[in-house]
PDB file of C-alpha atoms in Angstrom:
ATOM      1  CA  THR A 584     -14.679 -18.411 -13.949  1.00  0.00           C
ATOM      2  CA  TYR A 585     -11.030 -18.782 -13.092  1.00  0.00           C
ATOM      3  CA  ALA A 586      -8.819 -16.777 -15.451  1.00  0.00           C
ATOM      4  CA  ALA A 587      -5.407 -16.356 -13.794  1.00  0.00           C
ATOM      5  CA  SER A 588      -3.541 -16.186 -10.507  1.00  0.00           C
ATOM      6  CA  GLY A 589      -0.317 -14.667  -9.279  1.00  0.00           C
ATOM      7  CA  VAL A 590       1.836 -13.889  -6.268  1.00  0.00           C
ATOM      8  CA  VAL A 591       2.825 -10.555  -4.729  1.00  0.00           C
ATOM      9  CA  LYS A 592       5.413  -9.854  -2.072  1.00  0.00           C
ATOM     10  CA  GLY A 593       4.042  -8.949   1.354  1.00  0.00           C
ATOM     11  CA  LEU A 594       0.659  -9.008   3.055  1.00  0.00           C
ATOM     12  CA  VAL A 595      -2.517  -7.552   1.557  1.00  0.00           C
ATOM     13  CA  PRO A 596      -4.014  -5.450   4.405  1.00  0.00           C
ATOM     14  CA  SER A 597      -7.661  -5.543   3.212  1.00  0.00           C
ATOM     15  CA  GLN A 598      -9.915  -6.153   0.233  1.00  0.00           C
ATOM     16  CA  TRP A 599      -9.715  -2.399  -0.535  1.00  0.00           C
ATOM     17  CA  ALA A 600      -6.012  -2.792  -1.355  1.00  0.00           C
ATOM     18  CA  ILE A 601      -6.819  -4.710  -4.585  1.00  0.00           C
ATOM     19  CA  ASP A 602      -8.130  -3.019  -7.720  1.00  0.00           C
ATOM     20  CA  GLU A 603      -8.622  -3.733 -11.415  1.00  0.00           C
ATOM     21  CA  SER A 604      -8.257  -0.937 -13.954  1.00  0.00           C
ATOM     22  CA  GLN A 605      -7.650  -0.889 -17.688  1.00  0.00           C
ATOM     23  CA  GLY A 606      -6.804  -4.588 -17.865  1.00  0.00           C
ATOM     24  CA  VAL A 607      -4.299  -4.690 -14.977  1.00  0.00           C
ATOM     25  CA  ILE A 608      -4.559  -5.615 -11.299  1.00  0.00           C
ATOM     26  CA  ARG A 609      -3.151  -3.183  -8.726  1.00  0.00           C
ATOM     27  CA  VAL A 610      -2.298  -4.491  -5.246  1.00  0.00           C
ATOM     28  CA  VAL A 611      -0.994  -2.608  -2.203  1.00  0.00           C
ATOM     29  CA  THR A 612       0.919  -4.756   0.308  1.00  0.00           C
ATOM     30  CA  GLU A 613       2.870  -4.379   3.528  1.00  0.00           C
ATOM     31  CA  VAL A 614       6.309  -5.873   3.014  1.00  0.00           C
ATOM     32  CA  MET A 615       7.714  -7.287   6.246  1.00  0.00           C
ATOM     33  CA  ILE A 616      11.235  -7.793   7.486  1.00  0.00           C
ATOM     34  CA  ASP A 617      12.493 -10.064  10.223  1.00  0.00           C
ATOM     35  CA  GLU A 618      14.169  -8.082  12.941  1.00  0.00           C
ATOM     36  CA  ASP A 619      15.785  -9.279  16.170  1.00  0.00           C
ATOM     37  CA  ASP A 620      13.653  -8.230  19.101  1.00  0.00           C
ATOM     38  CA  ASP A 621      15.168  -8.539  22.571  1.00  0.00           C
ATOM     39  CA  GLU A 622      11.741  -8.011  24.198  1.00  0.00           C
ATOM     40  CA  ASN A 623      10.232 -11.173  22.661  1.00  0.00           C
ATOM     41  CA  TRP A 624      11.280 -14.450  24.234  1.00  0.00           C
ATOM     42  CA  TRP A 625      10.956 -16.213  20.858  1.00  0.00           C
ATOM     43  CA  GLY A 626      13.754 -14.025  19.443  1.00  0.00           C
ATOM     44  CA  SER A 627      12.330 -12.145  16.471  1.00  0.00           C
ATOM     45  CA  SER A 628       9.241 -10.477  15.139  1.00  0.00           C
ATOM     46  CA  GLU A 629       8.001  -9.344  11.771  1.00  0.00           C
ATOM     47  CA  ILE A 630       7.419  -5.629  11.370  1.00  0.00           C
ATOM     48  CA  PRO A 631       6.278  -3.704   8.294  1.00  0.00           C
ATOM     49  CA  ASP A 632       9.208  -2.127   6.474  1.00  0.00           C
ATOM     50  CA  ASP A 633       7.752  -0.966   3.144  1.00  0.00           C
ATOM     51  CA  VAL A 634       4.402  -0.307   1.548  1.00  0.00           C
ATOM     52  CA  GLN A 635       4.461  -1.635  -2.001  1.00  0.00           C
ATOM     53  CA  LEU A 636       2.141  -1.149  -4.939  1.00  0.00           C
ATOM     54  CA  ALA A 637       2.450  -3.904  -7.544  1.00  0.00           C
ATOM     55  CA  VAL A 638       0.837  -3.812 -10.987  1.00  0.00           C
ATOM     56  CA  LEU A 639       0.044  -7.229 -12.460  1.00  0.00           C
ATOM     57  CA  GLY A 640      -0.856  -8.136 -16.024  1.00  0.00           C
ATOM     58  CA  GLN A 641      -2.303 -11.399 -17.292  1.00  0.00           C
ATOM     59  CA  ASN A 642      -0.091 -13.752 -19.281  1.00  0.00           C
ATOM     60  CA  GLY A 643      -2.123 -16.868 -20.012  1.00  0.00           C
ATOM     61  CA  SER A 644      -3.173 -18.356 -16.670  1.00  0.00           C
ATOM     62  CA  HIS A 645      -0.585 -16.321 -14.724  1.00  0.00           C
ATOM     63  CA  LEU A 646      -0.652 -12.822 -13.291  1.00  0.00           C
ATOM     64  CA  GLU A 647       2.848 -11.380 -13.624  1.00  0.00           C
ATOM     65  CA  THR A 648       4.203  -8.229 -12.044  1.00  0.00           C
ATOM     66  CA  THR A 649       4.720  -5.643 -14.777  1.00  0.00           C
ATOM     67  CA  GLY A 650       5.934  -2.932 -12.404  1.00  0.00           C
ATOM     68  CA  SER A 651       6.079  -1.944  -8.749  1.00  0.00           C
ATOM     69  CA  VAL A 652       6.930   0.968  -6.504  1.00  0.00           C
ATOM     70  CA  SER A 653       7.494   1.077  -2.751  1.00  0.00           C
ATOM     71  CA  ALA A 654       7.966   3.533   0.083  1.00  0.00           C
ATOM     72  CA  GLU A 655       9.562   2.985   3.485  1.00  0.00           C
ATOM     73  CA  ILE A 656       7.071   2.855   6.363  1.00  0.00           C
ATOM     74  CA  SER A 657       9.123   1.411   9.281  1.00  0.00           C
ATOM     75  CA  ASP A 658       6.823   0.180  12.061  1.00  0.00           C
ATOM     76  CA  GLU A 659       3.643   1.471  10.398  1.00  0.00           C
ATOM     77  CA  GLU A 660       0.568  -0.354   9.157  1.00  0.00           C
ATOM     78  CA  VAL A 661      -1.537   0.337   6.080  1.00  0.00           C
ATOM     79  CA  PHE A 662      -4.895   1.666   7.289  1.00  0.00           C
ATOM     80  CA  ALA A 663      -6.595   2.918   4.122  1.00  0.00           C
ATOM     81  CA  VAL A 664      -6.216   2.556   0.345  1.00  0.00           C
ATOM     82  CA  ARG A 665      -8.213   4.393  -2.308  1.00  0.00           C
ATOM     83  CA  TYR A 666      -7.773   4.098  -6.063  1.00  0.00           C
ATOM     84  CA  VAL A 667      -8.890   7.010  -8.259  1.00  0.00           C
ATOM     85  CA  ASN A 668      -8.197   6.700 -11.971  1.00  0.00           C
ATOM     86  CA  GLU A 669      -4.446   5.957 -12.300  1.00  0.00           C
ATOM     87  CA  LYS A 670      -3.540   7.051  -8.773  1.00  0.00           C
ATOM     88  CA  ALA A 671      -3.408   5.120  -5.513  1.00  0.00           C
ATOM     89  CA  TYR A 672      -3.784   6.978  -2.218  1.00  0.00           C
ATOM     90  CA  ILE A 673      -2.403   5.056   0.766  1.00  0.00           C
ATOM     91  CA  VAL A 674      -2.566   6.010   4.452  1.00  0.00           C
ATOM     92  CA  THR A 675      -0.345   4.274   6.985  1.00  0.00           C
ATOM     93  CA  TYR A 676      -0.414   4.692  10.746  1.00  0.00           C
ATOM     94  CA  ASP A 677       2.479   4.802  13.197  1.00  0.00           C
ATOM     95  CA  VAL A 678       1.168   3.490  16.531  1.00  0.00           C
ATOM     96  CA  VAL A 679       4.177   4.843  18.430  1.00  0.00           C
ATOM     97  CA  GLU A 680       4.379   8.387  17.037  1.00  0.00           C
ATOM     98  CA  TYR A 681       0.625   8.787  16.336  1.00  0.00           C
ATOM     99  CA  TRP A 682       0.907  10.228  12.859  1.00  0.00           C
ATOM    100  CA  ASP A 683      -0.516   9.249   9.476  1.00  0.00           C
ATOM    101  CA  PRO A 684       1.633   9.431   6.369  1.00  0.00           C
ATOM    102  CA  LEU A 685      -0.335   9.745   3.122  1.00  0.00           C
ATOM    103  CA  PHE A 686       1.362   8.363   0.002  1.00  0.00           C
ATOM    104  CA  VAL A 687       0.271   9.064  -3.577  1.00  0.00           C
ATOM    105  CA  MET A 688       1.409   6.624  -6.282  1.00  0.00           C
ATOM    106  CA  ASP A 689       0.812   6.922 -10.023  1.00  0.00           C
ATOM    107  CA  THR A 690       0.148   3.772 -12.076  1.00  0.00           C
ATOM    108  CA  SER A 691      -0.516   5.411 -15.454  1.00  0.00           C
ATOM    109  CA  ASP A 692       2.545   3.529 -16.781  1.00  0.00           C
ATOM    110  CA  ALA A 693       1.922  -0.065 -15.637  1.00  0.00           C
ATOM    111  CA  THR A 694       5.573  -0.969 -16.219  1.00  0.00           C
ATOM    112  CA  ALA A 695       6.947   1.930 -14.158  1.00  0.00           C
ATOM    113  CA  PRO A 696       4.597   3.137 -11.403  1.00  0.00           C
ATOM    114  CA  VAL A 697       5.999   6.072  -9.407  1.00  0.00           C
ATOM    115  CA  LEU A 698       5.707   7.533  -5.933  1.00  0.00           C
ATOM    116  CA  LEU A 699       4.454  11.080  -6.536  1.00  0.00           C
ATOM    117  CA  GLY A 700       4.878  12.200  -2.944  1.00  0.00           C
ATOM    118  CA  SER A 701       3.920  11.841   0.679  1.00  0.00           C
ATOM    119  CA  LEU A 702       2.495  13.963   3.468  1.00  0.00           C
ATOM    120  CA  GLU A 703       2.798  13.380   7.198  1.00  0.00           C
ATOM    121  CA  MET A 704      -0.278  14.257   9.260  1.00  0.00           C
ATOM    122  CA  PRO A 705      -0.818  13.969  13.017  1.00  0.00           C
ATOM    123  CA  GLY A 706      -3.711  11.825  14.177  1.00  0.00           C
ATOM    124  CA  TYR A 707      -5.506   8.827  12.726  1.00  0.00           C
ATOM    125  CA  SER A 708      -7.116   8.264   9.314  1.00  0.00           C
ATOM    126  CA  GLY A 709      -8.943   5.046   8.536  1.00  0.00           C
ATOM    127  CA  TYR A 710     -11.018   6.122   5.547  1.00  0.00           C
ATOM    128  CA  LEU A 711     -10.265   8.156   2.408  1.00  0.00           C
ATOM    129  CA  GLN A 712     -13.084  10.098   0.763  1.00  0.00           C
ATOM    130  CA  MET A 713     -12.520  11.940  -2.509  1.00  0.00           C
ATOM    131  CA  ILE A 714     -14.116  15.371  -2.854  1.00  0.00           C
ATOM    132  CA  ASP A 715     -15.982  16.126  -6.116  1.00  0.00           C
ATOM    133  CA  GLY A 716     -13.772  18.050  -8.508  1.00  0.00           C
ATOM    134  CA  LEU A 717     -10.570  16.928  -6.838  1.00  0.00           C
ATOM    135  CA  ALA A 718     -10.969  13.274  -7.839  1.00  0.00           C
ATOM    136  CA  SER A 719     -10.636  14.184 -11.521  1.00  0.00           C
ATOM    137  CA  GLY A 720      -6.864  14.204 -11.226  1.00  0.00           C
ATOM    138  CA  SER A 721      -6.309  17.876 -10.469  1.00  0.00           C
ATOM    139  CA  ILE A 722      -4.164  16.924  -7.468  1.00  0.00           C
ATOM    140  CA  ASN A 723      -0.699  15.954  -8.669  1.00  0.00           C
TER     141      ASN A 723
END
């Protein structure tokens, strides 16, 4: 049955970017910017600028953003998202430089999620698999 709906900024890259945990909804989006592009005859194009993780809580029939955190991704796309406990692991891909940044975001405080860190890796990653023992939160 319908319970609530809400709006987040940006584009949800896949169904794996949405998660429910401990009464809140977590959504990873690509936030776009309009940028003049001399190569396109129509004048501008939208390119990803930030990856954002929004945490939404239910207020009656509305889902309202209780907190959010973002990281700059300039010209990258979100390729994989994995939620483990209070953490979100996000891989983006830069099609020009051929490298995969991995972002780790903590949502343990739904009103103030934080970017714990990032790692740049060469190559391509389209799937995140947690290894037993490491998924328990021992990676900070």
